[in-house]
C-alpha atoms as a printed R data frame, in Angstrom:
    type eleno elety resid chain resno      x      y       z
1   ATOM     1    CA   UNK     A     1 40.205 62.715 178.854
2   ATOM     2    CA   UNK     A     2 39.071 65.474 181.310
3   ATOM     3    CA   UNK     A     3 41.830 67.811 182.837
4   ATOM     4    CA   UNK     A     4 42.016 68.661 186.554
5   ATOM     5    CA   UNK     A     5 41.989 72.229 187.950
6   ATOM     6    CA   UNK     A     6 44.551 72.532 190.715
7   ATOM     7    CA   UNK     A     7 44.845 75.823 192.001
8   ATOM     8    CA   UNK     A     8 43.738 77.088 188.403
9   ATOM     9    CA   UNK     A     9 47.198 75.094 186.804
10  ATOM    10    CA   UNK     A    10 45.109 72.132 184.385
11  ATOM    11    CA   UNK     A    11 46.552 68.269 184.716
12  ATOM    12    CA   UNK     A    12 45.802 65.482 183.061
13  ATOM    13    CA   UNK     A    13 45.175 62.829 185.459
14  ATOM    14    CA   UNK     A    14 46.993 60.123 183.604
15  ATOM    15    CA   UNK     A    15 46.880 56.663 185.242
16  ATOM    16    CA   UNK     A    16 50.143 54.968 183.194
17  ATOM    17    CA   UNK     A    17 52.766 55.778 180.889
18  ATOM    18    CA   UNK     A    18 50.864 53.996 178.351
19  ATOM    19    CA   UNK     A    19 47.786 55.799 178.651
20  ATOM    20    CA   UNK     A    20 49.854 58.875 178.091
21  ATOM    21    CA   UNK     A    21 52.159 57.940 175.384
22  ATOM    22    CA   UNK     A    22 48.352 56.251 173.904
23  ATOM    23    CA   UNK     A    23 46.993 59.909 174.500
24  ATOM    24    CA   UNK     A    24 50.239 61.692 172.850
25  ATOM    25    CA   UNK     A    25 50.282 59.480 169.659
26  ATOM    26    CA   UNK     A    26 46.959 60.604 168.846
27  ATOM    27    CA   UNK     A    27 46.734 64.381 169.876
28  ATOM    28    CA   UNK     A    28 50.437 65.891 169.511
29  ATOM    29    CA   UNK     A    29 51.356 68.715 170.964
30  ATOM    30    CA   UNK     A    30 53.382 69.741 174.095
31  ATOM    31    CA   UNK     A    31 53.844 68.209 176.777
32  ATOM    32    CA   UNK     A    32 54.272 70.062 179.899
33  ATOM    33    CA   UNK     A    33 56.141 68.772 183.618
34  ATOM    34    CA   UNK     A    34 53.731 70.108 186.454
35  ATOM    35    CA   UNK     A    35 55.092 69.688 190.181
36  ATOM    36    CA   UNK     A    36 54.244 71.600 193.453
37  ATOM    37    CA   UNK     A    37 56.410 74.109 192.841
38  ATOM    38    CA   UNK     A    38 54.730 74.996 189.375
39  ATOM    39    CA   UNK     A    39 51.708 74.961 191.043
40  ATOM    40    CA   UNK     A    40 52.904 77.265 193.935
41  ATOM    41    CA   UNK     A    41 54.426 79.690 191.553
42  ATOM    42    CA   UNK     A    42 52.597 79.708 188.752
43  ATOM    43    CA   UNK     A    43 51.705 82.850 187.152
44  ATOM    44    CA   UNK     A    44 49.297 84.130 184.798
45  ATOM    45    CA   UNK     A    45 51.332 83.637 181.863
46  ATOM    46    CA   UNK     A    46 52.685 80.131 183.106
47  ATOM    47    CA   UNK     A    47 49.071 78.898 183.913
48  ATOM    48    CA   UNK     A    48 48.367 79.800 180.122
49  ATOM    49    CA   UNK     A    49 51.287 77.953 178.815
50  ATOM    50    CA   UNK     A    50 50.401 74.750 181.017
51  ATOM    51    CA   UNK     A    51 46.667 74.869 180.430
52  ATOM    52    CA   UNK     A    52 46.728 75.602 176.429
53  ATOM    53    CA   UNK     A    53 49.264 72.316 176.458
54  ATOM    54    CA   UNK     A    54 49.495 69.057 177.935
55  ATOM    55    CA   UNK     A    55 49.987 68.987 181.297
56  ATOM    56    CA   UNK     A    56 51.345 66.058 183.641
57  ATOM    57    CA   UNK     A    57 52.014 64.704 187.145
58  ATOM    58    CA   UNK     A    58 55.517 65.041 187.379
59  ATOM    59    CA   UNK     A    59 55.930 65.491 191.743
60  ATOM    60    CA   UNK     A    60 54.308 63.549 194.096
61  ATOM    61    CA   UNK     A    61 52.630 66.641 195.715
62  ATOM    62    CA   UNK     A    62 50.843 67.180 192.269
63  ATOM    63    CA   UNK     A    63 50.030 63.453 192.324
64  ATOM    64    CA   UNK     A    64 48.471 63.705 195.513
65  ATOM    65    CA   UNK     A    65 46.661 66.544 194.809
66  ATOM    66    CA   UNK     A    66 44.858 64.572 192.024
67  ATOM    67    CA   UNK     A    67 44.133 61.716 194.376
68  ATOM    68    CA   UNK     A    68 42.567 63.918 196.785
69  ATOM    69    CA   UNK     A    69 40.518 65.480 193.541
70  ATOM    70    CA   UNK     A    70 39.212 61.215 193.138
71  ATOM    71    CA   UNK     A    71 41.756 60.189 190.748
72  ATOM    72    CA   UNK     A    72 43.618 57.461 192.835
73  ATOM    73    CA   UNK     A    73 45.289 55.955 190.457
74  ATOM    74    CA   UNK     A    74 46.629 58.934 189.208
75  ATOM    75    CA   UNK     A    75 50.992 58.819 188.401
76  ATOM    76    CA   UNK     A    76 53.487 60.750 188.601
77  ATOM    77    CA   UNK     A    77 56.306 60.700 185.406
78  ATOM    78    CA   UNK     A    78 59.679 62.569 186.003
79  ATOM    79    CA   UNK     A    79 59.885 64.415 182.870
80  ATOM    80    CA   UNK     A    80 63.925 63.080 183.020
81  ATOM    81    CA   UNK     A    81 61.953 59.764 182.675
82  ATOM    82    CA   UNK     A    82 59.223 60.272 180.499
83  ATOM    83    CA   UNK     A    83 61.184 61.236 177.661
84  ATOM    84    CA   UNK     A    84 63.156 58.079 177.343
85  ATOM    85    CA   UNK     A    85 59.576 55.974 177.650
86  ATOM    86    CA   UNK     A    86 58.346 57.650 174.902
87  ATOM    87    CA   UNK     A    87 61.426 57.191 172.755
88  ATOM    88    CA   UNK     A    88 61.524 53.161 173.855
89  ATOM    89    CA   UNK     A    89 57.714 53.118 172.317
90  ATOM    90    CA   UNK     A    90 58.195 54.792 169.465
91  ATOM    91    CA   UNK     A    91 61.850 54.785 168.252
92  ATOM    92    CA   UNK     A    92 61.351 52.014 165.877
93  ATOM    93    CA   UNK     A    93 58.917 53.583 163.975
94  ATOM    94    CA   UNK     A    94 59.039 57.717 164.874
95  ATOM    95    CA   UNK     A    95 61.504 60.086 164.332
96  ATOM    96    CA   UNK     A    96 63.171 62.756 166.575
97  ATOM    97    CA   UNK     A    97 64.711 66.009 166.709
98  ATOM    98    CA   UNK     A    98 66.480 67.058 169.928
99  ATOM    99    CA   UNK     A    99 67.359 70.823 170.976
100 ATOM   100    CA   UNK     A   100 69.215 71.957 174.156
101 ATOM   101    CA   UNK     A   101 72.090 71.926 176.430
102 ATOM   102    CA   UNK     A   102 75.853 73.004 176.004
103 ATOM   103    CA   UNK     A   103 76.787 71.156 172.442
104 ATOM   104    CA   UNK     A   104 79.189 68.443 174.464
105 ATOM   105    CA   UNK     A   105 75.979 67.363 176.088
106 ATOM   106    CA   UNK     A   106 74.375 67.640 173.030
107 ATOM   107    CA   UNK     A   107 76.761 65.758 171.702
108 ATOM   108    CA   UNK     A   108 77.060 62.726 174.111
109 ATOM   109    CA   UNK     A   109 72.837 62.665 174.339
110 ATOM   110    CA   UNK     A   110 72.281 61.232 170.645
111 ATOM   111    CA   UNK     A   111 75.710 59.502 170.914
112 ATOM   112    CA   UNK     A   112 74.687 57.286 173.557
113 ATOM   113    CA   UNK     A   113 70.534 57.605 172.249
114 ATOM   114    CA   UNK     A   114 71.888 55.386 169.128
115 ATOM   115    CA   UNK     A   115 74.040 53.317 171.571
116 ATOM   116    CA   UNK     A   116 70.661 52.156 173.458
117 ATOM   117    CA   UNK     A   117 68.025 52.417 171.107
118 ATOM   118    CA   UNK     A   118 69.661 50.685 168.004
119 ATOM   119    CA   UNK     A   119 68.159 51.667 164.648
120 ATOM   120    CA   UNK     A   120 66.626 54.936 166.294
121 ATOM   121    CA   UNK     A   121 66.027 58.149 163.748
122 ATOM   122    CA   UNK     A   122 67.347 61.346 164.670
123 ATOM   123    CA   UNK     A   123 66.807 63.875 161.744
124 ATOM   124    CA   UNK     A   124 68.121 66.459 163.571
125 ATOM   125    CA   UNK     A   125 69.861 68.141 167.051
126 ATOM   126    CA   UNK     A   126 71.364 71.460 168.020
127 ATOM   127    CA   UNK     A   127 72.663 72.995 171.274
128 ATOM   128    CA   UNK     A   128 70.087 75.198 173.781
129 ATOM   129    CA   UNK     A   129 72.334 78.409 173.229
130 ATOM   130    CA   UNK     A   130 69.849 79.948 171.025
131 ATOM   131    CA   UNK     A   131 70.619 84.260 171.236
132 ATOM   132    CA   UNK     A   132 69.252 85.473 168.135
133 ATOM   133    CA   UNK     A   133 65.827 86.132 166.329
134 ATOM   134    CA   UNK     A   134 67.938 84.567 163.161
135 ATOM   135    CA   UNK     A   135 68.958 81.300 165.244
136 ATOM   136    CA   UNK     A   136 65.605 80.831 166.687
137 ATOM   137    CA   UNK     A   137 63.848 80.727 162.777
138 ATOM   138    CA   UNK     A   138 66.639 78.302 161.005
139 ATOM   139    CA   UNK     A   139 66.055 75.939 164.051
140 ATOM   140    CA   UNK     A   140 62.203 76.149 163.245
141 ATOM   141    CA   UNK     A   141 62.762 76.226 159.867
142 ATOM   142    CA   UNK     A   142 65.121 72.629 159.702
143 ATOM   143    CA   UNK     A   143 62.268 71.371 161.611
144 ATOM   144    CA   UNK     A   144 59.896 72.091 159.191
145 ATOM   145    CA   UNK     A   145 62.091 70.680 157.015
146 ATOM   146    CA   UNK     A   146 62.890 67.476 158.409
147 ATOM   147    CA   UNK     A   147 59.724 67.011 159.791
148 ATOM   148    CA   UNK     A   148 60.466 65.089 162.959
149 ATOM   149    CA   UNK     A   149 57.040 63.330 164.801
150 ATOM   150    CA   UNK     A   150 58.918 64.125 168.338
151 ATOM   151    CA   UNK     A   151 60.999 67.001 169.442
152 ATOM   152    CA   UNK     A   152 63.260 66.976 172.955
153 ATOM   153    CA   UNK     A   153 63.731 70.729 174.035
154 ATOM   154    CA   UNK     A   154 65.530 71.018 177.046
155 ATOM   155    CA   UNK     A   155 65.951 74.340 177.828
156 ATOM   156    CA   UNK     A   156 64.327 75.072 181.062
157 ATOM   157    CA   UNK     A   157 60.461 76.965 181.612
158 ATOM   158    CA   UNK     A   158 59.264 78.617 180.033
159 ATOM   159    CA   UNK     A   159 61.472 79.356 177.617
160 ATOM   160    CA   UNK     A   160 61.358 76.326 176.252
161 ATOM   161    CA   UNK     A   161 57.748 76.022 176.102
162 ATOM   162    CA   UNK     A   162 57.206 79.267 174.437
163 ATOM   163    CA   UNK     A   163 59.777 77.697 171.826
164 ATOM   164    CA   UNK     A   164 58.405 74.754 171.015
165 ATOM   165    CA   UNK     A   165 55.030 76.576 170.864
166 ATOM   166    CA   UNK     A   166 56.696 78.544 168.221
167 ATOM   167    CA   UNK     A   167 57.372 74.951 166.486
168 ATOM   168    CA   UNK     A   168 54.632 73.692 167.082
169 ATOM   169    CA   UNK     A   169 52.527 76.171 164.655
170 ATOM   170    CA   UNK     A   170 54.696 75.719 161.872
171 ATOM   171    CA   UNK     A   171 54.843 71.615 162.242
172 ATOM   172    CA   UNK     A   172 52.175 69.332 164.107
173 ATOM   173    CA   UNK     A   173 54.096 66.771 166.127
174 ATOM   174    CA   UNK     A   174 54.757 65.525 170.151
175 ATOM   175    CA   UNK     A   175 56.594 67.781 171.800
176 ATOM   176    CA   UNK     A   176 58.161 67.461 175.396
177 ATOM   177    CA   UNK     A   177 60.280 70.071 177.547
178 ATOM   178    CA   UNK     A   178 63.242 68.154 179.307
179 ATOM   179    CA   UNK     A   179 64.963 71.179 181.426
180 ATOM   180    CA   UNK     A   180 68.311 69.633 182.610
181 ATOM   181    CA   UNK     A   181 67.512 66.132 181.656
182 ATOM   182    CA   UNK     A   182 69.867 65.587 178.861
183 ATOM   183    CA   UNK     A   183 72.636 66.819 181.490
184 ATOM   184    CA   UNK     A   184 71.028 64.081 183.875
185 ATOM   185    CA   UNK     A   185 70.672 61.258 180.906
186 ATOM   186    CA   UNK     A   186 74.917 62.019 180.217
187 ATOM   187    CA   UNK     A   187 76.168 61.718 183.685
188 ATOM   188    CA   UNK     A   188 77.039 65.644 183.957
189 ATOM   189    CA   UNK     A   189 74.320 66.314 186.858
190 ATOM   190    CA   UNK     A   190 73.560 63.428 189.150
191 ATOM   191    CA   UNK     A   191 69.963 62.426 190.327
192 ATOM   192    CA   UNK     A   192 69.057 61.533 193.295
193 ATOM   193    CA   UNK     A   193 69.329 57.799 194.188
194 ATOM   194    CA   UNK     A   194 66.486 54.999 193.343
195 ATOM   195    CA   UNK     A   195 65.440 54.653 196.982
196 ATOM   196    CA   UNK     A   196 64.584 58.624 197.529
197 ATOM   197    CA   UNK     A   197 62.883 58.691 193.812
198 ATOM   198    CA   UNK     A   198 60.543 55.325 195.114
199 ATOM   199    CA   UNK     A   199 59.949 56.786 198.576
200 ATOM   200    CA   UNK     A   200 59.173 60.378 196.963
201 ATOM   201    CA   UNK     A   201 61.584 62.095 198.703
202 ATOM   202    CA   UNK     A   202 63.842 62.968 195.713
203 ATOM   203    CA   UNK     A   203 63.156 66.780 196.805
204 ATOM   204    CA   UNK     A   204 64.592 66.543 200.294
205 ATOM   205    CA   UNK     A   205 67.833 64.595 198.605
206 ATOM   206    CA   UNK     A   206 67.899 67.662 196.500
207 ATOM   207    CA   UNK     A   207 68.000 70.272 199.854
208 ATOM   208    CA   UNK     A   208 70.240 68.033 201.459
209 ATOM   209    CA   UNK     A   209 73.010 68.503 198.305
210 ATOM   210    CA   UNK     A   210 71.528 71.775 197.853
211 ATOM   211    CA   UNK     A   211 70.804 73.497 200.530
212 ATOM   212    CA   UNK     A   212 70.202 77.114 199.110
213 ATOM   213    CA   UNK     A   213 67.195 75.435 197.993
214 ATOM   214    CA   UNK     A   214 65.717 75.708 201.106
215 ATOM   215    CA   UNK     A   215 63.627 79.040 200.286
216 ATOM   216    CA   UNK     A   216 62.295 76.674 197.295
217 ATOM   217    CA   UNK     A   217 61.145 73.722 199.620
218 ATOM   218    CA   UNK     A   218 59.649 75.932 202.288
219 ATOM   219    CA   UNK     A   219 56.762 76.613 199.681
220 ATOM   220    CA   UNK     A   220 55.733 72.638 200.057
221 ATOM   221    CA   UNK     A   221 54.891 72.749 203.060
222 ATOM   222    CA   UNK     A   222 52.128 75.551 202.396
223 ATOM   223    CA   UNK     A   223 51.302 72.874 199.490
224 ATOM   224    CA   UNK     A   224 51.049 70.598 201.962
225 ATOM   225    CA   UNK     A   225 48.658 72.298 203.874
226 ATOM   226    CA   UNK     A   226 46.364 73.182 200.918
227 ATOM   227    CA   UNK     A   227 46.286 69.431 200.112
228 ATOM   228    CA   UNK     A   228 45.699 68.642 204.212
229 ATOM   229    CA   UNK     A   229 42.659 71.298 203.941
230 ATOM   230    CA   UNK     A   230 41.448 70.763 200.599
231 ATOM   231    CA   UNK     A   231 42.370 74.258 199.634
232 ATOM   232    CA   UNK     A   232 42.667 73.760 196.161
């Protein structure tokens, strides 16, 4: 499958969850949650990050740039979403290793994982609060260990992709970055409603609860126009 060049950040253009957990199972490696915002702020070192990895529609202004670019059936997978497909496809026959959040998040994620996905193998899990050199290389090193075939690191970016890029030469598996979604997945941060998710408007339900975010969501609107003009 061919990527697509927005604005020089790379995106696979996947067209279901299928496809992608189909393209996943048989190259592993990192999978990386690109929105407007990415797109808008991207950097040189973030581009690299994104483009050496797997990257996916996870914003409807990404997924509309890639239907202007003539891939209409292009989707867009929340990355608080995605992970929880791929661990309904595989969980009866994969294994997983989580890392992130405070440890009573932690805590509650693979609590209620093994509530809802009965039978499912989690080798391993730590908290996010990773602050030393010495931390960072037992974490890698139980991994190596254990040897899960999918690791949850939700951490934010890029930290956590330069992480699990760390991981990921030392021990060939799927890798996804979650950012806050094990806080979601436990109840400790709400997301927005089905309605604004299904009408793409989950980023306005965001400003509305949030409104310091406002200097954020100004920067759509010049996505918006690059889409409108085909500046991209």
């Amino acid at each position: 499958m061919n990527k697509v060049n927005i604005r020089g950040v790379e995106i696979f253009p996947f067209s279901s969850r299928d496809q992608l957990a189909d393209y996943v199972n048989s190259n592993p490696g990192i999978l990386v949650a690109i929105n407007a915002e990415k797109i808008i702020n991207s950097t040189e070192q973030t581009r690299s990050i994104i483009n050496r990895n797997i990257g996916y529609c996870d914003g409807a202004g990404a997924q509309m740039a890639l239907q202007r670019k003539g891939y209409p059936d292009a989707i867009k997978v929340a990355g608080c979403e995605l992970w929880l497909s791929l661990i309904g496809r595989f969980y009866k026959e994969k294994t997983f290793y989580l890392v992130g959040a405070k440890q009573a998040v932690i805590d509650a994620t693979v609590e209620k994982l093994r509530k809802e996905f009965k039978g499912i193998n989690i080798v391993g899990y730590r908290n996010g609060y990773i602050k030393t050199d010495e931390e960072k290389a037992a974490v890698i090193a139980d991994i190596v260990a254990k040897k899960p075939d999918i690791v949850f690191v939700a951490m934010g970016s890029p930290k956590q992709e330069l992480l699990m890029e760390e991981m990921l030469s030392q021990h060939k598996a799927i890798y996804q970055g979650l950012g806050g979604s094990f806080d979601v997945f436990t109840g400790h941060v709400k997301r927005a409603p089905k309605w604004w998710v299904e009408h793409k408007v989950e980023w306005l339900y965001r400003l509305i609860n949030q409104p310091s975010r406002i200097k954020r969501q100004i920067k759509l609107v010049k996505f918006a126009w690059w889409i409108a003009a085909n500046k991209f």
